[in-house]
Structures are given as C-alpha cells and as structure tokens.
Amino acid sequence: MEATNLPNFIFSIKLKYLKLAYHHLISNALYIFLLLVLFHLSSLTAQDFVLYRKALNFNFLTPIYFSALCALYFLARPRKIYLVDFSCYKAEPSQKCSKQLFMHLSAQTGHFSDESLEFQKKILEKSGYGQMTYIPKSFLQVPPDKSISAARAETEAVIFGAINDLLAKTGVKVKEIGILVVNISVFNPTPSLSATIVNRYKLRENILSYNLGGMGCSAGIISIDLAKDLLKVHPKSYALIVSTENITTNWYFGNERSMLISNCLFRVGGAAILLSNHSSDKHRSKYELIHTIRTHKGADNKSFECIGHVEDETKKSGISLSKNLMAIAGDALKANIRSLGPLVLPLSEQMVFFVNLLAKNLFKMKIKSYTPDFKLAFEHFCVHAGGRGVLDEIEKSLKLTEWDMEPSRMTLYRFGNTSSSSLWYELAYSEAKGRIKRGDRIWQVGFGSGFKANSAVWRALRTVNPSVEKNPWTDEIDQFPVFVPIVDHFDCLGK
C-alpha cells in the first residue's frame, strides 16, 4: 500500500477540558476530601479535639454514618481489570514464506496475469516484510486449498496453540474461565469458533461466550473492551480473549488491484489473552487496564466502504482496500486521539496546547499549531502493523522515535500483518527486549474496517524479566532490530 499523507490529526484536538476536569475530580475525589480534612484538622486546638470527643460520646450515629460512607465508596468503585498474561502463536517452520516463494506459489496457481504478478511483487518490495512470515499449510500446495475444512484447520491450529500456551503460563483451570470472547473477521463457521473452543476445552455450561465477526483489524481492542465491561458486573471472574484472522478464506484469485493488496499483506497469526478482576491476581498479573477508547466512523459512507469483502466482475471474492484508506484511517485516529488525549496527557502539556489553541482561534494569531508530546503520556507504543505506509505517517504525525516504532516495524518485518493480533506481537517484542518496567504505560492503537480506530492503555504492574519469559521472539530476539530498506528488490524463483 503506497503511503499517502495522513491528516495532521494532533492539530485538531478539540476543547474537552470540562470532561478533563470531571475526570480529575472523580479520579482524585478521595484525595481531595482527605486534603480538606487534614487542612481542617491543622487549624484545630487541643481543646477542639476534647470537645469533638465529647460530642462523639453523645452522637453515636456519627461513626456509623462514617463507616457507611466508607463502605459505600469501596462497594461503588469500579473493579480493577488485570491482564494476567497473554500468548502469541508461532506457526511451524515449514509454513515460513519468503517473498520469492510467495511469488512462485502465486504464479503456479495460474489465476494471475503477468501484470497482476508484477503488481504484487512491487507491493512486497515496499511492504517492509522479511523472509520469514507465515502462510497457511493449504497454500503451500498447488493448487491451494480454499475449502472450509482447510480454513478451519488453519484457525484451530492458531487458536488452540495460543490458548494451550496461555493456560500453561497462567496455571488457570478451564472451569475457572467465566467469559470467552473471540474475534475473527472473514471466517465465521457454524458452530462458531467460540463454541469450538468451549467444546475443545470443555468450558463450563454457564460461560458467557461471544464470537465477533467482520470487525476488522481493530477488533482485538473491541474484545478487550467487551470483556472489561463484563468483568465489571461479574465479580471474581476470568475472561479469555482470542484474536486472530483466517487467511485461507481471505485469499483472492483475480486480477483486481484493490483486492490483490490483501494477498500481499495478511499472514498467519493469533493471540490469547487472560483478564481477571480477582484482586488477589494483582501480584502475579503483568498489566492493569487503564482506558479503552473506541471510535466508529461507519456513519460516513466513504469510511464504511473503504475496506470490504466483495466480489470482482468475475464473481471472485476477496478483501478490497480503497485508495483513500490512509486518509480515512487518519480521520478515525484523529477522533480517537481527541477522546484519549484529555485522559492521558499531563496537565502541563494540555495547558500549553490550550493556550496555543486560544491564541490561534480566539485571537487569530498566526502561530504554528502545538503538537502535544504523547511520549510524556506513554513509555511504549504498539501501533497496529497494518502496513509500512501507515507506520511511517503515524511516526511522523506523533513525532515518535525509531525506538518507539521499533516493536511495530519489527513485527511487520517478522510476522507481517496478523490483523487484530499484531498488537500483542508488538508488546511481546518489548517484553523480549527487556523494555517493560514496573509503572510503564503502554498505548495499543488499532484500526480496521467499518471504519474503526480503537485504543487500549495499560500500566505495567511489574518489571517483565525477559530471561524467564517465553514468547515468539524469545529464541531470536538478539537478531533484532534489523535494517529494513525502503524498497527491497528481489528476483523471482526461476529468473
């Protein structure tokens, strides 16, 4: 996908200081109350304390009222949501697909014209991909197998592999899992994949099970948000989230360029995440969920139609990507950040932006718009590895460094676009590099069809020790980062 300039969405963050003031007031209400109490107590004399004590002796209801208020506060406060652990699937070595092998397999199908093959080659050369991304086993054969059984085999290998690893990591028993959320866009068989997981692991009969389909690459955060809301009303529960995509049913065998791009981008991958609202799990959990922000631009026709599962003129189906996808993604991200910014940016940064906004809009001063520094709000950035062009523009617009973007770029290079699960490969990269320290804040941002842009903010509860962690990067992390050329020319096999 060629890079097109994203709108400079940071410049259009609107005034949300009423909401910000409300947020700070509610979040710090207890501290404000205690400060007022301490201020009042500091003005009292010893005689005042004697009088208060005598008054309490006669007014026995006062401590009862106070105890009731304390109990009400602790009962009404929202339950904290912890991420106990997560696991990313790593396919078998036999499924590795170099760019040369990809082109060879595409040519062997006999479905693509010479122009279409050359177009796909150019996409791969500019993709930022390496030589070790994974494709389904069914596509390593000629002709490729697009059957439902092949699609199910691909997806079951991914989700069962990720879940098995997650259960081994956490030690949670399957009967303790009360909530299950699965997201996958283009493959929704009957019985559903959530039912498949229930059957495979013999989950309990009263499990709250959800299967989200057609929601694109940002659906992983939607699943987190749904699980969060469920955990708020179901005490002492575990939620299992599974995020993946199916390549078998996603492959396009035609010559429409807008539909050929997805062939070059999507690769095999998936992740399983375990959330908990058990207060006792805090000591062993990795992260606490702080915010989820969801933005949906589906009311706009161009946004709604920019990504779609469609048929070409010859009735061959595939995923179509619009030419103005980048601009639409920028608008969605702009709206998402407009809601997220007031919640996470430090007050000092917001005040500078506020003064700049007043000077430009109220006093009509010709000054440069101020770009808030999101590096003051987050230590780590996990931007959906949807394509190189998107990463380039986000890095530029948010003024991020190469270090900030390294997890996203290396995930794109090593695993390709794994759809909604890419955010977890990126977080796993930061863990494997030993970057995650206690108290660090992580911003995950994804976007996908609809059009949607979604964010999740996490805080690290402990320093993650890479020497004891096991994830897809563990055995090869010392090989990264690598230099990725802007255009990586290669010769096709047999030439």
CSV table of C-alpha atoms in Angstrom, one decimal:
chain,number,residue,atom,x,y,z
A,1,MET,CA,0.0,0.0,0.0
A,2,GLU,CA,1.5,3.3,-1.1
A,3,ALA,CA,2.0,5.9,1.7
A,4,THR,CA,-0.4,8.9,1.4
A,5,ASN,CA,-0.1,11.7,3.9
A,6,LEU,CA,-2.3,11.3,6.9
A,7,PRO,CA,-4.2,14.4,8.1
A,8,ASN,CA,-2.3,16.1,10.9
A,9,PHE,CA,-4.9,14.9,13.4
A,10,ILE,CA,-3.0,16.2,16.5
A,11,PHE,CA,-3.7,19.8,15.4
A,12,SER,CA,-7.5,19.3,15.5
A,13,ILE,CA,-7.8,18.0,19.1
A,14,LYS,CA,-10.8,20.0,20.4
A,15,LEU,CA,-11.5,21.5,23.8
A,16,LYS,CA,-12.5,18.8,26.2
A,17,TYR,CA,-11.5,20.4,29.4
A,18,LEU,CA,-14.9,20.1,31.1
A,19,LYS,CA,-14.6,16.4,30.7
A,20,LEU,CA,-11.0,16.5,31.8
A,21,ALA,CA,-11.9,18.5,34.9
A,22,TYR,CA,-14.7,15.9,35.7
A,23,HIS,CA,-12.2,13.1,35.1
A,24,HIS,CA,-9.6,14.6,37.5
A,25,LEU,CA,-12.3,15.5,40.1
A,26,ILE,CA,-13.8,12.0,40.2
A,27,SER,CA,-10.4,10.2,40.0
A,28,ASN,CA,-9.0,12.1,42.9
A,29,ALA,CA,-12.1,12.8,44.9
A,30,LEU,CA,-10.9,10.7,47.9
A,31,TYR,CA,-7.5,12.6,47.9
A,32,ILE,CA,-9.2,15.9,47.7
A,33,PHE,CA,-11.5,15.0,50.6
A,34,LEU,CA,-8.6,13.9,52.7
A,35,LEU,CA,-6.7,17.1,52.0
A,36,LEU,CA,-9.7,19.1,53.1
A,37,VAL,CA,-9.9,17.1,56.3
A,38,LEU,CA,-6.2,17.5,57.0
A,39,PHE,CA,-6.5,21.2,56.3
A,40,HIS,CA,-9.4,21.5,58.8
A,41,LEU,CA,-7.6,19.4,61.4
A,42,SER,CA,-4.5,21.5,61.2
A,43,SER,CA,-6.5,24.5,62.4
A,44,LEU,CA,-7.8,22.8,65.5
A,45,THR,CA,-6.5,23.2,69.0
A,46,ALA,CA,-6.2,20.5,71.7
A,47,GLN,CA,-9.4,21.9,73.3
A,48,ASP,CA,-11.3,21.4,70.0
A,49,PHE,CA,-10.3,17.8,70.0
A,50,VAL,CA,-11.6,17.3,73.5
A,51,LEU,CA,-15.0,18.9,72.5
A,52,TYR,CA,-15.2,16.7,69.4
A,53,ARG,CA,-14.6,13.6,71.6
A,54,LYS,CA,-17.3,14.7,74.0
A,55,ALA,CA,-19.7,15.3,71.1
A,56,LEU,CA,-19.0,11.8,69.7
A,57,ASN,CA,-19.8,10.3,73.0
A,58,PHE,CA,-23.3,11.7,72.7
A,59,ASN,CA,-23.7,11.2,69.0
A,60,PHE,CA,-23.2,7.5,68.5
A,61,LEU,CA,-24.6,7.7,64.9
A,62,THR,CA,-21.6,9.7,63.6
A,63,PRO,CA,-19.2,6.8,63.4
A,64,ILE,CA,-22.0,4.7,61.9
A,65,TYR,CA,-22.5,7.3,59.2
A,66,PHE,CA,-18.8,7.5,58.5
A,67,SER,CA,-18.5,3.7,58.3
A,68,ALA,CA,-21.4,3.5,55.9
A,69,LEU,CA,-19.9,6.1,53.6
A,70,CYS,CA,-16.6,4.3,53.6
A,71,ALA,CA,-18.4,1.0,52.8
A,72,LEU,CA,-20.4,2.7,50.0
A,73,TYR,CA,-17.2,4.1,48.4
A,74,PHE,CA,-15.5,0.7,48.4
A,75,LEU,CA,-18.6,-1.1,47.0
A,76,ALA,CA,-19.2,1.5,44.3
A,77,ARG,CA,-15.7,1.9,43.0
A,78,PRO,CA,-15.1,0.2,39.7
A,79,ARG,CA,-13.4,-3.2,39.7
A,80,LYS,CA,-9.8,-3.2,38.5
A,81,ILE,CA,-9.1,-5.3,35.4
A,82,TYR,CA,-5.8,-7.1,35.3
A,83,LEU,CA,-4.0,-8.8,32.4
A,84,VAL,CA,-2.7,-11.9,33.9
A,85,ASP,CA,-0.7,-12.9,30.8
A,86,PHE,CA,-1.0,-13.4,27.1
A,87,SER,CA,0.3,-15.7,24.4
A,88,CYS,CA,1.1,-15.2,20.7
A,89,TYR,CA,1.0,-18.1,18.2
A,90,LYS,CA,4.1,-19.0,16.2
A,91,ALA,CA,3.5,-21.2,13.2
A,92,GLU,CA,5.6,-24.2,12.3
A,93,PRO,CA,8.9,-23.5,10.5
A,94,SER,CA,7.5,-25.4,7.4
A,95,GLN,CA,5.0,-22.5,7.0
A,96,LYS,CA,7.6,-19.8,6.5
A,97,CYS,CA,7.1,-18.0,3.2
A,98,SER,CA,9.8,-15.9,1.7
A,99,LYS,CA,8.8,-13.2,-0.9
A,100,GLN,CA,10.3,-15.3,-3.7
A,101,LEU,CA,8.2,-18.4,-2.5
A,102,PHE,CA,5.1,-16.2,-2.3
A,103,MET,CA,5.5,-15.1,-5.9
A,104,HIS,CA,6.3,-18.6,-7.1
A,105,LEU,CA,3.2,-20.0,-5.4
A,106,SER,CA,1.1,-17.2,-6.9
A,107,ALA,CA,2.4,-17.8,-10.4
A,108,GLN,CA,1.8,-21.6,-10.0
A,109,THR,CA,-1.9,-21.1,-9.4
A,110,GLY,CA,-2.4,-19.9,-13.0
A,111,HIS,CA,-5.0,-17.3,-11.8
A,112,PHE,CA,-3.0,-14.1,-12.1
A,113,SER,CA,-2.0,-12.2,-15.2
A,114,ASP,CA,1.6,-11.1,-15.7
A,115,GLU,CA,0.6,-7.5,-14.8
A,116,SER,CA,-1.0,-8.7,-11.5
A,117,LEU,CA,2.0,-10.7,-10.6
A,118,GLU,CA,4.3,-7.7,-11.2
A,119,PHE,CA,1.9,-5.5,-9.1
A,120,GLN,CA,2.1,-8.0,-6.2
A,121,LYS,CA,5.9,-8.1,-6.5
A,122,LYS,CA,6.1,-4.3,-6.2
A,123,ILE,CA,3.8,-4.4,-3.2
A,124,LEU,CA,6.1,-6.9,-1.5
A,125,GLU,CA,9.2,-4.9,-2.3
A,126,LYS,CA,7.8,-1.9,-0.5
A,127,SER,CA,6.0,-3.8,2.3
A,128,GLY,CA,8.7,-3.8,4.9
A,129,TYR,CA,8.3,-7.6,5.2
A,130,GLY,CA,11.1,-10.0,5.8
A,131,GLN,CA,11.6,-13.5,4.5
A,132,MET,CA,10.1,-15.5,7.4
A,133,THR,CA,6.4,-14.6,7.6
A,134,TYR,CA,3.9,-17.5,7.7
A,135,ILE,CA,1.2,-18.6,5.4
A,136,PRO,CA,-1.4,-21.5,5.8
A,137,LYS,CA,-0.3,-25.0,5.0
A,138,SER,CA,-3.1,-25.3,2.5
A,139,PHE,CA,-1.4,-22.6,0.4
A,140,LEU,CA,1.9,-24.3,0.2
A,141,GLN,CA,0.4,-26.9,-2.1
A,142,VAL,CA,-0.6,-26.5,-5.8
A,143,PRO,CA,-3.4,-25.9,-6.3
A,144,PRO,CA,-4.1,-24.2,-3.0
A,145,ASP,CA,-7.0,-25.5,-0.9
A,146,LYS,CA,-9.6,-22.9,0.0
A,147,SER,CA,-12.1,-25.4,1.5
A,148,ILE,CA,-14.0,-24.9,4.7
A,149,SER,CA,-12.1,-27.8,6.3
A,150,ALA,CA,-8.7,-26.2,5.3
A,151,ALA,CA,-9.9,-22.8,6.7
A,152,ARG,CA,-11.0,-24.5,10.0
A,153,ALA,CA,-7.7,-26.4,10.2
A,154,GLU,CA,-5.7,-23.2,9.9
A,155,THR,CA,-7.7,-21.3,12.5
A,156,GLU,CA,-7.9,-24.2,15.0
A,157,ALA,CA,-4.1,-24.6,14.9
A,158,VAL,CA,-3.7,-20.9,15.7
A,159,ILE,CA,-6.3,-20.6,18.5
A,160,PHE,CA,-5.6,-23.9,20.1
A,161,GLY,CA,-1.8,-23.3,20.0
A,162,ALA,CA,-2.2,-19.8,21.6
A,163,ILE,CA,-4.7,-21.0,24.3
A,164,ASN,CA,-2.6,-24.0,25.2
A,165,ASP,CA,0.4,-21.8,25.8
A,166,LEU,CA,-1.6,-19.3,27.8
A,167,LEU,CA,-3.1,-21.9,30.1
A,168,ALA,CA,0.4,-23.4,30.7
A,169,LYS,CA,1.7,-19.9,31.5
A,170,THR,CA,-1.0,-18.9,33.9
A,171,GLY,CA,-2.0,-22.2,35.5
A,172,VAL,CA,-5.7,-21.2,35.4
A,173,LYS,CA,-8.1,-24.1,35.2
A,174,VAL,CA,-10.5,-24.0,32.3
A,175,LYS,CA,-13.5,-24.3,34.7
A,176,GLU,CA,-12.5,-21.0,36.2
A,177,ILE,CA,-13.0,-19.1,32.9
A,178,GLY,CA,-16.4,-17.4,33.0
A,179,ILE,CA,-16.1,-15.2,29.9
A,180,LEU,CA,-15.0,-16.0,26.4
A,181,VAL,CA,-14.6,-13.5,23.6
A,182,VAL,CA,-13.4,-14.5,20.1
A,183,ASN,CA,-12.8,-12.0,17.3
A,184,ILE,CA,-12.2,-13.0,13.6
A,185,SER,CA,-13.4,-11.1,10.6
A,186,VAL,CA,-13.8,-13.2,7.5
A,187,PHE,CA,-14.3,-16.8,8.7
A,188,ASN,CA,-17.4,-17.4,10.8
A,189,PRO,CA,-18.4,-21.1,10.5
A,190,THR,CA,-21.2,-22.9,12.3
A,191,PRO,CA,-20.8,-24.0,15.0
A,192,SER,CA,-18.9,-20.8,15.8
A,193,LEU,CA,-15.3,-20.6,16.8
A,194,SER,CA,-16.2,-19.7,20.3
A,195,ALA,CA,-18.3,-22.8,20.5
A,196,THR,CA,-15.4,-24.7,19.1
A,197,ILE,CA,-13.2,-23.5,22.0
A,198,VAL,CA,-15.9,-24.4,24.5
A,199,ASN,CA,-16.1,-27.9,23.1
A,200,ARG,CA,-12.3,-28.4,22.8
A,201,TYR,CA,-11.6,-27.3,26.4
A,202,LYS,CA,-14.9,-28.4,28.0
A,203,LEU,CA,-15.6,-25.0,29.4
A,204,ARG,CA,-18.4,-24.6,31.9
A,205,GLU,CA,-22.1,-24.5,30.8
A,206,ASN,CA,-22.8,-21.0,32.1
A,207,ILE,CA,-19.9,-19.4,30.3
A,208,LEU,CA,-20.6,-16.0,28.7
A,209,SER,CA,-19.5,-16.7,25.1
A,210,TYR,CA,-19.2,-14.2,22.3
A,211,ASN,CA,-18.0,-14.5,18.7
A,212,LEU,CA,-17.2,-11.2,17.0
A,213,GLY,CA,-17.1,-11.3,13.2
A,214,GLY,CA,-16.4,-8.8,10.4
A,215,MET,CA,-15.0,-6.1,12.7
A,216,GLY,CA,-11.5,-5.9,11.1
A,217,CYS,CA,-8.0,-5.4,12.5
A,218,SER,CA,-9.1,-3.2,15.4
A,219,ALA,CA,-11.4,-6.0,16.8
A,220,GLY,CA,-8.9,-7.1,19.3
A,221,ILE,CA,-9.3,-4.0,21.4
A,222,ILE,CA,-13.1,-4.2,20.9
A,223,SER,CA,-12.8,-7.7,22.5
A,224,ILE,CA,-10.8,-6.3,25.4
A,225,ASP,CA,-13.4,-3.5,25.9
A,226,LEU,CA,-16.3,-6.0,25.9
A,227,ALA,CA,-14.5,-8.3,28.4
A,228,LYS,CA,-13.8,-5.3,30.6
A,229,ASP,CA,-17.5,-4.3,30.7
A,230,LEU,CA,-18.5,-7.9,31.5
A,231,LEU,CA,-15.8,-8.2,34.3
A,232,LYS,CA,-17.2,-5.1,35.9
A,233,VAL,CA,-20.5,-6.8,36.6
A,234,HIS,CA,-19.4,-10.3,37.1
A,235,PRO,CA,-17.2,-10.5,40.3
A,236,LYS,CA,-14.3,-12.9,40.7
A,237,SER,CA,-14.2,-13.9,37.0
A,238,TYR,CA,-11.6,-14.7,34.4
A,239,ALA,CA,-12.1,-13.6,30.8
A,240,LEU,CA,-10.4,-15.4,27.9
A,241,ILE,CA,-9.9,-13.3,24.7
A,242,VAL,CA,-8.8,-14.8,21.4
A,243,SER,CA,-7.8,-12.6,18.5
A,244,THR,CA,-7.0,-14.0,15.0
A,245,GLU,CA,-7.7,-13.9,11.3
A,246,ASN,CA,-8.2,-16.5,8.7
A,247,ILE,CA,-6.0,-16.4,5.5
A,248,THR,CA,-7.4,-19.4,3.7
A,249,THR,CA,-10.8,-17.8,3.1
A,250,ASN,CA,-9.2,-14.4,2.6
A,251,TRP,CA,-7.1,-15.2,-0.5
A,252,TYR,CA,-8.1,-13.6,-3.8
A,253,PHE,CA,-7.6,-15.3,-7.1
A,254,GLY,CA,-8.4,-12.5,-9.5
A,255,ASN,CA,-6.8,-9.5,-11.1
A,256,GLU,CA,-8.4,-6.5,-9.4
A,257,ARG,CA,-5.6,-4.5,-7.9
A,258,SER,CA,-7.5,-3.2,-4.9
A,259,MET,CA,-8.2,-6.8,-4.0
A,260,LEU,CA,-4.7,-8.1,-4.6
A,261,ILE,CA,-3.1,-5.9,-1.9
A,262,SER,CA,-4.6,-8.0,0.9
A,263,ASN,CA,-2.9,-11.2,-0.6
A,264,CYS,CA,0.4,-9.5,-0.1
A,265,LEU,CA,-0.3,-8.2,3.4
A,266,PHE,CA,-2.1,-10.7,5.6
A,267,ARG,CA,-0.2,-13.6,7.3
A,268,VAL,CA,-0.9,-16.3,9.8
A,269,GLY,CA,-1.0,-15.3,13.5
A,270,GLY,CA,-3.2,-15.1,16.6
A,271,ALA,CA,-3.1,-14.3,20.3
A,272,ALA,CA,-4.9,-15.4,23.5
A,273,ILE,CA,-5.2,-13.0,26.5
A,274,LEU,CA,-6.4,-13.7,30.0
A,275,LEU,CA,-8.0,-10.9,32.0
A,276,SER,CA,-9.1,-11.1,35.7
A,277,ASN,CA,-11.0,-9.0,38.2
A,278,HIS,CA,-9.7,-11.0,41.2
A,279,SER,CA,-7.9,-8.6,43.5
A,280,SER,CA,-5.7,-11.5,44.5
A,281,ASP,CA,-4.3,-11.7,41.0
A,282,LYS,CA,-2.7,-8.3,41.1
A,283,HIS,CA,0.6,-9.6,42.4
A,284,ARG,CA,1.1,-12.0,39.6
A,285,SER,CA,-0.5,-10.1,36.7
A,286,LYS,CA,1.6,-8.2,34.2
A,287,TYR,CA,-0.6,-5.2,33.4
A,288,GLU,CA,-3.7,-3.2,34.6
A,289,LEU,CA,-6.2,-2.0,32.1
A,290,ILE,CA,-6.5,1.8,32.5
A,291,HIS,CA,-8.5,3.0,29.5
A,292,THR,CA,-10.3,1.7,26.3
A,293,ILE,CA,-11.4,4.3,23.8
A,294,ARG,CA,-13.5,3.2,20.7
A,295,THR,CA,-14.2,5.3,17.7
A,296,HIS,CA,-16.6,4.3,14.9
A,297,LYS,CA,-16.8,6.3,11.6
A,298,GLY,CA,-19.3,4.0,10.0
A,299,ALA,CA,-21.9,6.8,9.6
A,300,ASP,CA,-19.8,8.2,6.8
A,301,ASN,CA,-20.2,6.3,3.5
A,302,LYS,CA,-16.6,6.6,2.4
A,303,SER,CA,-15.4,5.3,5.8
A,304,PHE,CA,-17.9,2.5,5.7
A,305,GLU,CA,-16.9,1.3,2.2
A,306,CYS,CA,-13.1,1.7,2.3
A,307,ILE,CA,-12.5,-1.9,3.3
A,308,GLY,CA,-14.9,-4.6,2.3
A,309,HIS,CA,-15.3,-8.3,1.5
A,310,VAL,CA,-16.6,-8.1,-2.1
A,311,GLU,CA,-16.7,-9.8,-5.5
A,312,ASP,CA,-15.0,-8.6,-8.6
A,313,GLU,CA,-16.5,-8.6,-12.1
A,314,THR,CA,-15.8,-12.3,-12.5
A,315,LYS,CA,-17.5,-13.1,-9.2
A,316,LYS,CA,-14.2,-13.9,-7.4
A,317,SER,CA,-14.3,-12.8,-3.8
A,318,GLY,CA,-11.7,-11.0,-1.7
A,319,ILE,CA,-10.9,-8.1,0.5
A,320,SER,CA,-11.0,-4.7,-1.3
A,321,LEU,CA,-8.9,-1.8,0.0
A,322,SER,CA,-9.8,1.7,-1.1
A,323,LYS,CA,-7.3,4.2,-2.4
A,324,ASN,CA,-8.3,6.8,0.3
A,325,LEU,CA,-7.8,4.3,3.1
A,326,MET,CA,-4.9,6.2,4.6
A,327,ALA,CA,-6.9,9.5,4.8
A,328,ILE,CA,-9.9,7.7,6.3
A,329,ALA,CA,-7.6,6.0,8.8
A,330,GLY,CA,-6.2,9.4,9.7
A,331,ASP,CA,-9.6,10.9,10.4
A,332,ALA,CA,-10.6,7.9,12.6
A,333,LEU,CA,-7.3,8.1,14.6
A,334,LYS,CA,-7.8,11.9,14.9
A,335,ALA,CA,-11.2,11.3,16.5
A,336,ASN,CA,-9.9,8.6,18.7
A,337,ILE,CA,-7.0,10.6,20.0
A,338,ARG,CA,-9.3,13.6,20.6
A,339,SER,CA,-11.0,11.4,23.2
A,340,LEU,CA,-7.9,9.8,24.5
A,341,GLY,CA,-5.7,12.9,24.9
A,342,PRO,CA,-7.5,14.6,27.8
A,343,LEU,CA,-7.4,11.3,29.7
A,344,VAL,CA,-3.7,10.6,29.4
A,345,LEU,CA,-1.7,13.8,28.6
A,346,PRO,CA,-0.1,15.5,31.6
A,347,LEU,CA,-1.8,18.7,32.7
A,348,SER,CA,1.2,20.8,31.8
A,349,GLU,CA,1.1,19.6,28.2
A,350,GLN,CA,-2.6,20.2,27.9
A,351,MET,CA,-2.2,23.8,29.2
A,352,VAL,CA,0.4,24.6,26.6
A,353,PHE,CA,-1.9,23.2,23.9
A,354,PHE,CA,-4.9,25.1,25.3
A,355,VAL,CA,-3.0,28.4,25.3
A,356,ASN,CA,-1.9,27.7,21.7
A,357,LEU,CA,-5.5,26.9,20.7
A,358,LEU,CA,-6.8,30.1,22.2
A,359,ALA,CA,-4.1,32.2,20.5
A,360,LYS,CA,-4.9,30.7,17.1
A,361,ASN,CA,-8.7,30.5,17.2
A,362,LEU,CA,-9.7,33.3,19.6
A,363,PHE,CA,-7.0,35.9,19.0
A,364,LYS,CA,-6.3,34.9,15.4
A,365,MET,CA,-2.6,34.9,15.9
A,366,LYS,CA,-0.5,33.4,13.1
A,367,ILE,CA,1.5,30.9,15.0
A,368,LYS,CA,2.4,27.3,14.5
A,369,SER,CA,0.0,24.7,16.0
A,370,TYR,CA,1.3,22.9,19.0
A,371,THR,CA,1.7,19.2,18.8
A,372,PRO,CA,1.3,17.5,22.3
A,373,ASP,CA,4.1,15.2,23.1
A,374,PHE,CA,2.5,11.8,23.7
A,375,LYS,CA,5.8,10.4,24.8
A,376,LEU,CA,5.1,12.2,28.1
A,377,ALA,CA,2.0,10.0,28.5
A,378,PHE,CA,3.4,6.7,27.4
A,379,GLU,CA,6.6,4.8,27.6
A,380,HIS,CA,5.7,2.2,24.9
A,381,PHE,CA,3.7,2.4,21.7
A,382,CYS,CA,2.0,-0.6,20.0
A,383,VAL,CA,0.7,0.6,16.6
A,384,HIS,CA,-1.2,-1.9,14.5
A,385,ALA,CA,1.3,-3.3,11.9
A,386,GLY,CA,-1.1,-2.9,9.1
A,387,GLY,CA,1.4,-1.6,6.5
A,388,ARG,CA,4.6,0.3,6.2
A,389,GLY,CA,2.9,3.5,5.0
A,390,VAL,CA,0.6,3.7,8.0
A,391,LEU,CA,3.6,3.3,10.4
A,392,ASP,CA,5.6,5.9,8.6
A,393,GLU,CA,2.8,8.5,8.8
A,394,ILE,CA,2.0,7.8,12.4
A,395,GLU,CA,5.6,8.1,13.4
A,396,LYS,CA,5.8,11.5,11.6
A,397,SER,CA,2.5,12.9,12.9
A,398,LEU,CA,3.1,11.9,16.5
A,399,LYS,CA,6.8,12.8,16.4
A,400,LEU,CA,7.7,9.3,17.6
A,401,THR,CA,11.3,8.0,17.5
A,402,GLU,CA,12.7,4.9,15.8
A,403,TRP,CA,12.9,3.3,19.2
A,404,ASP,CA,9.2,4.0,19.8
A,405,MET,CA,8.2,2.4,16.5
A,406,GLU,CA,10.6,-0.5,16.6
A,407,PRO,CA,8.1,-3.1,18.0
A,408,SER,CA,5.6,-2.3,15.3
A,409,ARG,CA,8.2,-2.3,12.4
A,410,MET,CA,9.9,-5.5,13.6
A,411,THR,CA,6.5,-7.2,14.0
A,412,LEU,CA,5.6,-6.2,10.4
A,413,TYR,CA,9.0,-7.4,9.2
A,414,ARG,CA,9.0,-10.8,11.1
A,415,PHE,CA,5.3,-11.8,11.1
A,416,GLY,CA,3.6,-9.5,8.6
A,417,ASN,CA,0.1,-8.1,9.1
A,418,THR,CA,-1.6,-10.6,11.5
A,419,SER,CA,-4.6,-8.4,11.8
A,420,SER,CA,-6.0,-7.8,15.3
A,421,SER,CA,-3.3,-9.9,17.0
A,422,SER,CA,-0.4,-7.7,15.8
A,423,LEU,CA,-0.6,-5.5,18.8
A,424,TRP,CA,0.2,-8.5,21.0
A,425,TYR,CA,3.3,-9.5,19.0
A,426,GLU,CA,4.4,-5.9,19.4
A,427,LEU,CA,4.0,-6.0,23.2
A,428,ALA,CA,5.7,-9.4,23.2
A,429,TYR,CA,8.7,-7.8,21.4
A,430,SER,CA,9.0,-5.1,24.0
A,431,GLU,CA,8.9,-7.8,26.7
A,432,ALA,CA,11.5,-9.9,25.0
A,433,LYS,CA,13.8,-6.9,24.7
A,434,GLY,CA,13.5,-6.3,28.5
A,435,ARG,CA,11.9,-2.9,27.9
A,436,ILE,CA,8.9,-3.2,30.2
A,437,LYS,CA,9.4,-1.8,33.7
A,438,ARG,CA,7.0,-1.5,36.6
A,439,GLY,CA,4.8,1.5,36.2
A,440,ASP,CA,5.4,1.9,32.5
A,441,ARG,CA,2.4,2.9,30.4
A,442,ILE,CA,1.6,1.2,27.1
A,443,TRP,CA,-0.6,2.5,24.3
A,444,GLN,CA,-2.1,0.0,21.9
A,445,VAL,CA,-3.9,1.5,18.9
A,446,GLY,CA,-5.6,-0.4,16.1
A,447,PHE,CA,-7.8,0.4,13.2
A,448,GLY,CA,-9.9,-1.6,10.8
A,449,SER,CA,-13.0,-2.0,8.6
A,450,GLY,CA,-16.1,-0.1,9.4
A,451,PHE,CA,-14.2,2.2,9.8
A,452,LYS,CA,-12.9,2.0,13.4
A,453,ALA,CA,-10.0,3.2,15.4
A,454,ASN,CA,-9.6,1.8,19.0
A,455,SER,CA,-7.1,2.4,21.8
A,456,ALA,CA,-6.2,0.5,25.0
A,457,VAL,CA,-4.0,1.9,27.7
A,458,TRP,CA,-2.2,-0.4,30.1
A,459,ARG,CA,0.1,0.1,33.1
A,460,ALA,CA,2.8,-2.4,33.9
A,461,LEU,CA,2.4,-3.9,37.4
A,462,ARG,CA,5.8,-5.4,37.4
A,463,THR,CA,9.1,-5.4,35.6
A,464,VAL,CA,9.0,-8.2,32.9
A,465,ASN,CA,12.1,-10.3,33.1
A,466,PRO,CA,12.9,-11.5,29.5
A,467,SER,CA,15.1,-14.3,30.7
A,468,VAL,CA,12.1,-16.1,32.2
A,469,GLU,CA,9.5,-15.1,29.5
A,470,LYS,CA,8.6,-17.4,26.6
A,471,ASN,CA,7.1,-15.8,23.5
A,472,PRO,CA,7.5,-16.0,19.7
A,473,TRP,CA,10.5,-13.6,19.9
A,474,THR,CA,12.4,-15.4,22.7
A,475,ASP,CA,14.7,-17.6,20.6
A,476,GLU,CA,15.6,-14.9,18.0
A,477,ILE,CA,15.3,-11.5,19.8
A,478,ASP,CA,19.0,-10.9,19.6
A,479,GLN,CA,18.7,-10.7,15.8
A,480,PHE,CA,16.5,-7.6,16.1
A,481,PRO,CA,16.2,-4.8,15.2
A,482,VAL,CA,17.2,-5.2,11.6
A,483,PHE,CA,17.6,-2.6,8.9
A,484,VAL,CA,14.6,-2.6,6.5
A,485,PRO,CA,15.2,-0.8,3.2
A,486,ILE,CA,12.5,1.4,1.7
A,487,VAL,CA,12.4,-0.8,-1.4
A,488,ASP,CA,13.7,-4.4,-1.1
A,489,HIS,CA,14.2,-5.6,-4.6
A,490,PHE,CA,14.3,-9.4,-5.2
A,491,ASP,CA,14.3,-11.8,-8.1
A,492,CYS,CA,11.5,-14.3,-8.5
A,493,LEU,CA,12.4,-18.0,-8.5
A,494,GLY,CA,13.4,-19.4,-11.8
A,495,LYS,CA,14.7,-16.0,-13.1
